[in-house]
PDB file of C-alpha atoms and ligand atoms in Angstrom:
ATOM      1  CA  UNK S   9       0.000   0.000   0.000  1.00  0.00           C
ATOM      2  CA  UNK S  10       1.204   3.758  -0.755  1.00  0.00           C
ATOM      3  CA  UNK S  11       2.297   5.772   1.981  1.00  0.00           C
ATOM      4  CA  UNK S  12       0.673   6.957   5.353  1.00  0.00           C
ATOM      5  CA  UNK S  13       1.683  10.644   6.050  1.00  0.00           C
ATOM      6  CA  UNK S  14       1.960  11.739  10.265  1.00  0.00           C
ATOM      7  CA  UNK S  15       1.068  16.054  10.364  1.00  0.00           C
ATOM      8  CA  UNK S  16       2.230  17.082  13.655  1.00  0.00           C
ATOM      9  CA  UNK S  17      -0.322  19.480  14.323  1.00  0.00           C
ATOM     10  CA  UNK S  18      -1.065  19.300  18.309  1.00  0.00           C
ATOM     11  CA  UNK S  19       1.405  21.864  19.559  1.00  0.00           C
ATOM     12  CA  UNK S  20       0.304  25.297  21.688  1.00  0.00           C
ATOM     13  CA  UNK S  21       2.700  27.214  20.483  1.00  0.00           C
ATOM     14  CA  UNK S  22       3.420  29.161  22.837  1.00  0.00           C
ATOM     15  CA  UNK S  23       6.684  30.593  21.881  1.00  0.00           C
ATOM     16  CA  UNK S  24       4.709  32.410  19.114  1.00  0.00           C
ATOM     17  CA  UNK S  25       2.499  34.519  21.221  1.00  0.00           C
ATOM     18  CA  UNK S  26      -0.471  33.905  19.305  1.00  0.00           C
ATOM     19  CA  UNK S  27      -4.127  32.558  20.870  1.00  0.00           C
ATOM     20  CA  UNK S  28      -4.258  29.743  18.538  1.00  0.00           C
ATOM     21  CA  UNK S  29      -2.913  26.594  18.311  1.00  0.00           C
ATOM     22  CA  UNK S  30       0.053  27.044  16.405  1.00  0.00           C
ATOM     23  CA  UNK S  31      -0.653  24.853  13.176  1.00  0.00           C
ATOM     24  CA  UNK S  32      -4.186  26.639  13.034  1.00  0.00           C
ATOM     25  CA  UNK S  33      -2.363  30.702  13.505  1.00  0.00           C
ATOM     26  CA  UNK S  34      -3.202  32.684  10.025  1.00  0.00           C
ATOM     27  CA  UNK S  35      -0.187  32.213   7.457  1.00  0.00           C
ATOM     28  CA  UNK S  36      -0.994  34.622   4.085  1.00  0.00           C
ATOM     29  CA  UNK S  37      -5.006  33.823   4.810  1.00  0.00           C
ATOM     30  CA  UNK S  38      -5.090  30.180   5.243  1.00  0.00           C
ATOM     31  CA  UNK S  39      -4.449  28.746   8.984  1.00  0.00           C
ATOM     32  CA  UNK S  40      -0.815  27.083   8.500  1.00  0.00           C
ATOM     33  CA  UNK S  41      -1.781  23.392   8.823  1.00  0.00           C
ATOM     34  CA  UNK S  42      -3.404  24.187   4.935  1.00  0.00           C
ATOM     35  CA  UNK S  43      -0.287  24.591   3.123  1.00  0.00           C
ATOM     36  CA  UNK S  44       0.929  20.619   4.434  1.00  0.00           C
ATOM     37  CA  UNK S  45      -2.446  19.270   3.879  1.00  0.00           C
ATOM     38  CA  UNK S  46      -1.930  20.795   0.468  1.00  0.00           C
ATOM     39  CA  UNK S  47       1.361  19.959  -0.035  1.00  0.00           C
ATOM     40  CA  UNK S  48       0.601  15.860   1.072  1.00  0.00           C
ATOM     41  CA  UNK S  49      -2.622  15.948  -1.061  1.00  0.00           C
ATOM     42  CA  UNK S  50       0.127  16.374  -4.619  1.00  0.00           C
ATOM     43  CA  UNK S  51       1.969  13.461  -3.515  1.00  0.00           C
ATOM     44  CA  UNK S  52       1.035   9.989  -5.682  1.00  0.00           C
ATOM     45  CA  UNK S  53       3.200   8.028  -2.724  1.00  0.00           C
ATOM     46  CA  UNK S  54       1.086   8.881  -0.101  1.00  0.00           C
ATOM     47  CA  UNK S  55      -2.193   7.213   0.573  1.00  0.00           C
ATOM     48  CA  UNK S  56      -3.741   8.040   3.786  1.00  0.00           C
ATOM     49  CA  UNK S  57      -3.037  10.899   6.184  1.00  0.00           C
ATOM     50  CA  UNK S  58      -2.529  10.855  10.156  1.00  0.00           C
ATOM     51  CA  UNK S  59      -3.137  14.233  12.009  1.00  0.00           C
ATOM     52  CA  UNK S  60      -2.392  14.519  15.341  1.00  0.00           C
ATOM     53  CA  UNK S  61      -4.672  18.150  17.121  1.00  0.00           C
ATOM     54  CA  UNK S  62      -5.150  20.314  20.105  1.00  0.00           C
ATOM     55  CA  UNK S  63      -8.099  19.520  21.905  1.00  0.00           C
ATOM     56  CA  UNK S  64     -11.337  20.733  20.046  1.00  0.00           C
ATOM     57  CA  UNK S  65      -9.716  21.720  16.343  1.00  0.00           C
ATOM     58  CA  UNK S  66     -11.198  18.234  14.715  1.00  0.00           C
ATOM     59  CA  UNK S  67     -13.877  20.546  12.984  1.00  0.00           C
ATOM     60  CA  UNK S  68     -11.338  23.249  11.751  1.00  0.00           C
ATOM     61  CA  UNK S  69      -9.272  20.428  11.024  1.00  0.00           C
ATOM     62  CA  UNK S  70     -12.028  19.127   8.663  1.00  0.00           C
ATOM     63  CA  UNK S  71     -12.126  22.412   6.985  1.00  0.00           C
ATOM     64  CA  UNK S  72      -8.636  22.419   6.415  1.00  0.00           C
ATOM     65  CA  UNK S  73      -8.839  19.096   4.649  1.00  0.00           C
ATOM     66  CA  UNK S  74     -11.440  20.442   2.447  1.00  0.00           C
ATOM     67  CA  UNK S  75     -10.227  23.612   1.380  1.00  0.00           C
ATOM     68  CA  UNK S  76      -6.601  21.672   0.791  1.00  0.00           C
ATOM     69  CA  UNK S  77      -8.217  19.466  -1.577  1.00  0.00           C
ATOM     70  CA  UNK S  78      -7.453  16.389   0.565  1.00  0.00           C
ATOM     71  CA  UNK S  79      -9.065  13.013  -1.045  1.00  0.00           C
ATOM     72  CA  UNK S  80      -6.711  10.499   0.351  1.00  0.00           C
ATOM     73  CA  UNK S  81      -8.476   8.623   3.842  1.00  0.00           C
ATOM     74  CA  UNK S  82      -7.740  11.105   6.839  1.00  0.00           C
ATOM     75  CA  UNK S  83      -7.702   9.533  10.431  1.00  0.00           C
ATOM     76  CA  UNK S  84      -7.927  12.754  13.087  1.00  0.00           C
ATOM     77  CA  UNK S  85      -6.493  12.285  17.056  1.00  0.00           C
ATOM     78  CA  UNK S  86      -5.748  14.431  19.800  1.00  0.00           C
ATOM     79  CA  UNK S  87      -2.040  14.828  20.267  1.00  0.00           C
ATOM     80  CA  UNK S  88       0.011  13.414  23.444  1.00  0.00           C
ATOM     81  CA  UNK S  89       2.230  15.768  25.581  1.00  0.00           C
ATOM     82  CA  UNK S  90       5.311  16.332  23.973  1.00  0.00           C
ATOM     83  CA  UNK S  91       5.634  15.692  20.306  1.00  0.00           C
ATOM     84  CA  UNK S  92       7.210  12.304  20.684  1.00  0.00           C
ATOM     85  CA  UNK S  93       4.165  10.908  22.121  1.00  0.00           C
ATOM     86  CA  UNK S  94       2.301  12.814  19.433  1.00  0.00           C
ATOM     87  CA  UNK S  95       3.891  10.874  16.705  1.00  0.00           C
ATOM     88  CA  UNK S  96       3.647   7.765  18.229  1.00  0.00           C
ATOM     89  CA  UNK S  97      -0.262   7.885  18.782  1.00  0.00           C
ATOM     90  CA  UNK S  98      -0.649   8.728  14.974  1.00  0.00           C
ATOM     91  CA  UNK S  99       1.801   5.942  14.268  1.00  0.00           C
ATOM     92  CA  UNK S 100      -0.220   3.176  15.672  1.00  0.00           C
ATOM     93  CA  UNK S 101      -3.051   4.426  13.808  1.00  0.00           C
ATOM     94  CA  UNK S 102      -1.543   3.812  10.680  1.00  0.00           C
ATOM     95  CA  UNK S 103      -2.385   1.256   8.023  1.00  0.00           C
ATOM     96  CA  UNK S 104      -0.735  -1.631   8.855  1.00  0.00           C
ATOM     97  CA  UNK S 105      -0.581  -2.251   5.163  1.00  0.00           C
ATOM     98  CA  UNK S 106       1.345   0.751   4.639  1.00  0.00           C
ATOM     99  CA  UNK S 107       5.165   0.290   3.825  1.00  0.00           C
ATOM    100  CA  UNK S 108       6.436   3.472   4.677  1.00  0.00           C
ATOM    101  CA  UNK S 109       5.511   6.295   6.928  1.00  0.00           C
ATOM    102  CA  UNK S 110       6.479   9.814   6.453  1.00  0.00           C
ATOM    103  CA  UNK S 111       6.352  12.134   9.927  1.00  0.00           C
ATOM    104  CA  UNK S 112       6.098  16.213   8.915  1.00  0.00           C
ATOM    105  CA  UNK S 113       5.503  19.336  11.163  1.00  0.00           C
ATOM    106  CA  UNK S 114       2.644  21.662  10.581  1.00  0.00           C
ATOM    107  CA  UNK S 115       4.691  23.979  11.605  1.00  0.00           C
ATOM    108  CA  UNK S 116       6.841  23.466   8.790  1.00  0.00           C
ATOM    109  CA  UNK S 117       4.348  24.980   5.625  1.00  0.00           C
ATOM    110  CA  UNK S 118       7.310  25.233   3.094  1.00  0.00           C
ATOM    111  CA  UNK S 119       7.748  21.587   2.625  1.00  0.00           C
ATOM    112  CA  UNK S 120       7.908  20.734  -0.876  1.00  0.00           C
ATOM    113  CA  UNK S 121       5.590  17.633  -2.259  1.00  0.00           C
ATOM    114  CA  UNK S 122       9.172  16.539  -3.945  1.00  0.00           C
ATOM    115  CA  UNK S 123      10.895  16.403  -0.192  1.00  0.00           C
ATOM    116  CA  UNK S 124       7.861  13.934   0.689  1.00  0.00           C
ATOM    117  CA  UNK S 125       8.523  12.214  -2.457  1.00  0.00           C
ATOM    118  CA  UNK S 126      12.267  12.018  -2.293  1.00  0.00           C
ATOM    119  CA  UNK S 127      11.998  10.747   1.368  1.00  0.00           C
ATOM    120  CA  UNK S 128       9.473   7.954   1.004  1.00  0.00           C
ATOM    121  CA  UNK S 129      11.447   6.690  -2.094  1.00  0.00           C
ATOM    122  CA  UNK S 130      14.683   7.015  -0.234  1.00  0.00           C
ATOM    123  CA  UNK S 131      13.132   5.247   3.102  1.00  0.00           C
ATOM    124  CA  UNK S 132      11.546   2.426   0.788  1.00  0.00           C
ATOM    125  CA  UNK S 133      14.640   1.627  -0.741  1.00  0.00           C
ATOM    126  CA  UNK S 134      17.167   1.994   2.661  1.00  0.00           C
ATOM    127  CA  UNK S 135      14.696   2.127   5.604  1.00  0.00           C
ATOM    128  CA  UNK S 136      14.810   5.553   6.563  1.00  0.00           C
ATOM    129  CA  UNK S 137      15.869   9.239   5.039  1.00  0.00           C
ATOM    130  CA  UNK S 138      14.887  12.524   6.531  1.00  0.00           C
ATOM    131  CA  UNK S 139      15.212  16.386   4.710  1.00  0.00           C
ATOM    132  CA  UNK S 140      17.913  17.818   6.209  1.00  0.00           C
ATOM    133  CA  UNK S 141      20.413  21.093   4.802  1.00  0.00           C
ATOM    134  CA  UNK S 142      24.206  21.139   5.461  1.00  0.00           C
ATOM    135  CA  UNK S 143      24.647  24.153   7.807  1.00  0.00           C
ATOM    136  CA  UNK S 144      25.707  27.549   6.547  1.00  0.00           C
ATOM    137  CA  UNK S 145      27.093  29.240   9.613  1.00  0.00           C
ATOM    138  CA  UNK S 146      29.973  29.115  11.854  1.00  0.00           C
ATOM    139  CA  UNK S 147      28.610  27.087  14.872  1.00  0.00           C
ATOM    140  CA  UNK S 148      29.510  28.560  18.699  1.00  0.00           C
ATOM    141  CA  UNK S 149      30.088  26.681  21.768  1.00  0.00           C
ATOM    142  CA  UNK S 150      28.429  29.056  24.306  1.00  0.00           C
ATOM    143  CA  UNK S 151      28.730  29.093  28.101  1.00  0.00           C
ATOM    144  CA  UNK S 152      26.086  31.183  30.180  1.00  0.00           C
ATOM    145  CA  UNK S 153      25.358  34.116  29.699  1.00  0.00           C
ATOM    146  CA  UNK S 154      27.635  35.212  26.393  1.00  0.00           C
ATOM    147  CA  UNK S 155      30.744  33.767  26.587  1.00  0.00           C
ATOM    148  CA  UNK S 156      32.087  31.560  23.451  1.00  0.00           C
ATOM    149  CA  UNK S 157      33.692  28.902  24.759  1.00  0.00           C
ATOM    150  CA  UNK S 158      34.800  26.928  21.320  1.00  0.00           C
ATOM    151  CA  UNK S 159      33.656  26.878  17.808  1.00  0.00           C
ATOM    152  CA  UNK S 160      32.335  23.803  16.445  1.00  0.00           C
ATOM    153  CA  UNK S 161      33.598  22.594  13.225  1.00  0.00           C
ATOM    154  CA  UNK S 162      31.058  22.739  11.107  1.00  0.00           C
ATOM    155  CA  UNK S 163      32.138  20.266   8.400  1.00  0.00           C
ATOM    156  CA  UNK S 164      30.120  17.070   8.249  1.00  0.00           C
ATOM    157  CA  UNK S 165      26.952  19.195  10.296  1.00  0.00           C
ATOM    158  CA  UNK S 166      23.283  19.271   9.011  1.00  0.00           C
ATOM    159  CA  UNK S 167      20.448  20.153  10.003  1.00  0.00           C
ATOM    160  CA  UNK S 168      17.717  18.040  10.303  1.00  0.00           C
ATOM    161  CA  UNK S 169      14.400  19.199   9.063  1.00  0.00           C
ATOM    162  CA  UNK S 170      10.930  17.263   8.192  1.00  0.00           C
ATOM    163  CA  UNK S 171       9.512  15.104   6.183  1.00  0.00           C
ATOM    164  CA  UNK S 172      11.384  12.492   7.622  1.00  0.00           C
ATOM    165  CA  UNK S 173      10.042   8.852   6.041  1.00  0.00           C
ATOM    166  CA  UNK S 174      10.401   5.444   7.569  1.00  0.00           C
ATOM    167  CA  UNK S 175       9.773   1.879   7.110  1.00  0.00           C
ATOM    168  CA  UNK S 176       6.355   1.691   9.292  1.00  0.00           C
ATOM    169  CA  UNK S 177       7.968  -1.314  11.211  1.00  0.00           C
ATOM    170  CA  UNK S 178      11.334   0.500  12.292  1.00  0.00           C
ATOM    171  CA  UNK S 179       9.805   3.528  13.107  1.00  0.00           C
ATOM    172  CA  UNK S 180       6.788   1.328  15.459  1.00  0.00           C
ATOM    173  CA  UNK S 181       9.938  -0.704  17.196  1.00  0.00           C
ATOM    174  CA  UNK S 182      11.904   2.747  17.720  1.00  0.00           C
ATOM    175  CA  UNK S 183       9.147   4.673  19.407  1.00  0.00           C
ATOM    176  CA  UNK S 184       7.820   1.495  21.091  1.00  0.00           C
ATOM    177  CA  UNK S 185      11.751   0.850  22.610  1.00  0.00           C
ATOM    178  CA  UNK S 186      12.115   4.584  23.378  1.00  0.00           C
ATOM    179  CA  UNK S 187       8.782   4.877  25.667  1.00  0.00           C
ATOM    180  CA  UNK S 188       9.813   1.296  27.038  1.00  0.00           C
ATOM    181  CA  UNK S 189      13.595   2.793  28.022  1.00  0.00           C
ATOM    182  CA  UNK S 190      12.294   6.585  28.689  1.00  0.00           C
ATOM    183  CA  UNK S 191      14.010   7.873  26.012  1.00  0.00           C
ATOM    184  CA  UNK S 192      13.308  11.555  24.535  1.00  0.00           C
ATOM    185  CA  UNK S 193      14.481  12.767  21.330  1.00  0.00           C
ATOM    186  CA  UNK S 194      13.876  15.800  19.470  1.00  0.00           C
ATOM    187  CA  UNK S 195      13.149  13.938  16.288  1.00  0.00           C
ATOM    188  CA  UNK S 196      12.119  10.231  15.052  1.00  0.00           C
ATOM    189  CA  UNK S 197      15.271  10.105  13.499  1.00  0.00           C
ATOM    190  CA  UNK S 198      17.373  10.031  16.474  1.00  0.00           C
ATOM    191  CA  UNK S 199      14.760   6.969  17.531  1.00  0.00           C
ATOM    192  CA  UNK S 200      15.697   4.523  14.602  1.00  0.00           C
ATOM    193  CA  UNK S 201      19.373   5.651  14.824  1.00  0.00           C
ATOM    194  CA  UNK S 202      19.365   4.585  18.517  1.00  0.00           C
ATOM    195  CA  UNK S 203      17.964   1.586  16.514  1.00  0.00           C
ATOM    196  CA  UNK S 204      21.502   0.930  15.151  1.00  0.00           C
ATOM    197  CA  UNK S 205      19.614   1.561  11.859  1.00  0.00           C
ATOM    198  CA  UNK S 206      20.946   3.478   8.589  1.00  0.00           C
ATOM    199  CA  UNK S 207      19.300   6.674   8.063  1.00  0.00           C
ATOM    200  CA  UNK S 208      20.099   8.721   4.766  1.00  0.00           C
ATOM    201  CA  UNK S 209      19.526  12.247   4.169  1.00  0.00           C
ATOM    202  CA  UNK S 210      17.525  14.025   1.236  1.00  0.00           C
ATOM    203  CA  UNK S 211      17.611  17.450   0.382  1.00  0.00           C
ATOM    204  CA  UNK S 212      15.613  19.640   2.313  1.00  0.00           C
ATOM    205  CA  UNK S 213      15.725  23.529   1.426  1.00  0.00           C
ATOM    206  CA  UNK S 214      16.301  26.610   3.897  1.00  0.00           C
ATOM    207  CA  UNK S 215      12.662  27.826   2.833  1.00  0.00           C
ATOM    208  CA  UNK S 216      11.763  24.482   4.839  1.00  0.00           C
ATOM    209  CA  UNK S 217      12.232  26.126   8.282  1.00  0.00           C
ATOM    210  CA  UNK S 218       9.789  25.537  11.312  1.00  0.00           C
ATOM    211  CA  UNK S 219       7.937  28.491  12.426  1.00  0.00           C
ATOM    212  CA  UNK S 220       8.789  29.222  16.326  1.00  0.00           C
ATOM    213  CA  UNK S 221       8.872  32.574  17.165  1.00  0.00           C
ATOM    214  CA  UNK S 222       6.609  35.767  15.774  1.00  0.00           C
ATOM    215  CA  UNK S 223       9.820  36.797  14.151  1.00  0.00           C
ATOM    216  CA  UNK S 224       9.714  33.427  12.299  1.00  0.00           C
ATOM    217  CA  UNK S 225       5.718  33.667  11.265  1.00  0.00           C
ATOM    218  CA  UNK S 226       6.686  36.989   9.557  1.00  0.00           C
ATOM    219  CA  UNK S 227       9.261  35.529   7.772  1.00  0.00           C
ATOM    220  CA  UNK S 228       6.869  33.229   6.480  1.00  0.00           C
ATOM    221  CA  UNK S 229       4.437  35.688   5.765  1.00  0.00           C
ATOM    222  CA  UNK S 230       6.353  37.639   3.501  1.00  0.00           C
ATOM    223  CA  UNK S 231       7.810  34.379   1.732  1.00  0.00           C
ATOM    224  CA  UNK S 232       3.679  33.734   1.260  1.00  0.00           C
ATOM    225  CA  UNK S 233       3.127  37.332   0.222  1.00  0.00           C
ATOM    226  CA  UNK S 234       6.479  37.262  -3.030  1.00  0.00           C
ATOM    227  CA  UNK S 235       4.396  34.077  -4.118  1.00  0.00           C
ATOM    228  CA  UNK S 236       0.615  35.967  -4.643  1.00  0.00           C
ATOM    229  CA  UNK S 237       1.660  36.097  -8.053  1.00  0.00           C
ATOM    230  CA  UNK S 238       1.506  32.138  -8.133  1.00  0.00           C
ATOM    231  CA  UNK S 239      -1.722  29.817  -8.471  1.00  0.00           C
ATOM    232  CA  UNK S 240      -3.310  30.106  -5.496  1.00  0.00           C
ATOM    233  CA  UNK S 241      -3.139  26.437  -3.550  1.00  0.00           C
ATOM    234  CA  UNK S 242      -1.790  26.929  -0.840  1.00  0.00           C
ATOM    235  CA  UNK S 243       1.833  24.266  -0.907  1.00  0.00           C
ATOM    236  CA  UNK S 244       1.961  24.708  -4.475  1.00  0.00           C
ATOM    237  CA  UNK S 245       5.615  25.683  -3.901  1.00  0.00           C
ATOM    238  CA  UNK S 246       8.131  23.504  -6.004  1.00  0.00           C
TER     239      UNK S 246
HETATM  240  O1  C5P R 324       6.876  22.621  19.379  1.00  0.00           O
HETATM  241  P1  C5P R 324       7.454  22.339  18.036  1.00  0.00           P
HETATM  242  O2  C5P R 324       7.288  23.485  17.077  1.00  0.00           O
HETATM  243  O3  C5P R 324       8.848  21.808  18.063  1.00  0.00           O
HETATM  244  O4  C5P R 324       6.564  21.161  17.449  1.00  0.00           O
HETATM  245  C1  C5P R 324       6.843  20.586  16.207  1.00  0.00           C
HETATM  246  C2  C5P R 324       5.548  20.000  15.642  1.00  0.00           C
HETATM  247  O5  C5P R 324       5.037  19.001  16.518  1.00  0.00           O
HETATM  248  C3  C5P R 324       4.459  21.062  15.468  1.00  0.00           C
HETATM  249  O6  C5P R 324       3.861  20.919  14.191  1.00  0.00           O
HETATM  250  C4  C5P R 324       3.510  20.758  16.612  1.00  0.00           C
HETATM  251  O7  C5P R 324       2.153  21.046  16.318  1.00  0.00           O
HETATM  252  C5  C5P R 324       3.687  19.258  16.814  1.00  0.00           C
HETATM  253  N1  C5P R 324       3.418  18.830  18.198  1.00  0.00           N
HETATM  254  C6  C5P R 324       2.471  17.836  18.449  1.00  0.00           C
HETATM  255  N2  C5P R 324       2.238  17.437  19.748  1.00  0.00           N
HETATM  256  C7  C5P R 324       2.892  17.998  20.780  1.00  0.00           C
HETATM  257  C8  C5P R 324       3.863  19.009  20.535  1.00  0.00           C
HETATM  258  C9  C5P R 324       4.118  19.401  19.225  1.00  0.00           C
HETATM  259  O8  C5P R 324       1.834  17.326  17.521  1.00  0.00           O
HETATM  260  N3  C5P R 324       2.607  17.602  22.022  1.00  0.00           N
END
C-alpha cells in the first residue's frame, strides 16, 4: 500500500504569542496546517493521512482538509504531551498495510511535495531518510550568559528538518523501545538511529524552516506574500 503521512499538528505554540494553536495561527489567509495538507494531497506516494490536534480543532481540522483538496483517507487524534508521544499515537493508527511512513511538522508549511517524495522513495529503498540542509554558519560553543567557549567545526553538520520517512515497522519498534527505556528525542530520526539503523539524508531547502517565534511567522508571511503572483493552492511551492 502507498504511503501513510503523520502532520504534527497538536502543539500550543506558545513561543509564538499567538491565541491559537500554532498549526491553526493565520499564514498569508489560510491557517498554517493548509499549506501541508496541500502539499501531502500532490503526492502519488502517499495514501492516507494521520493528524495529530489540540483539543477541540477536529472541525477546523475538517475544513482544512477540504479547502486543501485532501481526497486520500484522513484519520484525526488528539495529540500526546510532547511531540514524541504525538507521533507515536498517529503511528499506531496507521495502516498496517502501509510500507512506509512519512512524519512532517505543521509547523513546517514550506515543505515541498518533492521532499515527501524524495523521502518515502529514499526510506523504501534503505529504511529511513529525513530532509535535512548542510549548515551555513559558523557554529559557537556558548557558556552562560555570552561567553564563546569553542567553535564547532562545522564540516560534516546538518540540520535536520521534516519530512522524515520510515519503514512503518522501524519507526513502530523505535518509538515502542524509546517509551519502554524513557528515552526523549527531538526527532524520530534520532529513535531509529538509537535503533543501530541506517538513516540517509535528502535534500531539504532553507525555505523548509519551522515556524517558532513571531519573528519566524513573519518571515513566512512575507515568503507567502512574493508568491501571490503564483496559483493560489496553498503548498503549491516547487
Ligand atoms: O513545538 P514544536 O514546534 O517543536 O513542534 C513541532 C511540531 O510538533 C508542530 O507541528 C507541533 O504542532 C507538533 N506537536 C504535536 N504534539 C505535541 C507538541 C508538538 O503534535 N505535544
Amino acid at each position: 500500500m502507498k504511503a501513510s503521512a503523520i502532520i504534527v499538528a497538536a502543539g500550543s505554540g506558545v513561543r509564538l504569542g499567538h491565541p491559537a494553536p500554532k498549526a491553526f495561527v493565520p499564514l498569508g489567509g489560510a491557517p498554517m496546517l493548509r499549506y501541508s495538507l496541500a502539499a501531502i494531497a500532490q503526492v502519488e506516494a502517499i495514501g492516507e493521512a494521520i493528524i495529530t490536534l489540540p483539543s477541540g480543532m477536529e472541525p477546523a481540522a475538517r475544513a482544512e482538509i477540504r479547502a486543501a483538496g485532501l481526497a486520500m483517507p484522513v484519520k484525526l487524534t488528539p495529540g500526546g504531551a510532547e511531540r514524541q508521544d504525538s507521533v507515536r499515537i498517529a503511528l499506531e493508527l496507521a495502516s498496517a498495510h502501509a510500507e512506509v511512513v512519512v512524519v512532517h511538522d505543521a509547523a513546517r508549511p514550506f515543505a515541498t511535495p518533492a521532499s515527501f517524495a524524495a523521502a518515502i522513495a529514499v526510506a523504501a529503498r534503505a529504511g529511513a531518510a529525513i530532509a535535512a540542509i548542510p549548515l551555513a554558519d559558523t557554529l559557537k560553543r556558548v557558556s552562560e550568559p555570552n561567553l564563546i567557549v569553542a567553535t564547532v567545526p562545522r564540516t560534516g553538520l546538518w540540520l535536520a528538518q521534516t519530512p522524515q520517512a520510515f519503514r512503518r515497522d522501524l519507526l513502530l519498534e523505535a518509538h515502542r523501545r524509546a517509551l519502554a527505556d524513557g528515552i526523549a528525542a527531538t526527532d524520530d530520526a534520532d529513535l531509529v538511529q538509537r535503533l543501530g539503523a541506517a538513516v540517509e539524508v535528502v535534500p531539504g531547502s532553507p525555505l523548509n524552516f519551522k515556524i517558532t517565534t513571531a519573528d519566524d511567522l513573519a518571515i513566512a508571511a512575507a515568503i507567502v506574500a512574493s508568491r501571490a503572483h503564483r496559483p493560489a493552492t496553498p503548498g503549491a511551492n516547487g
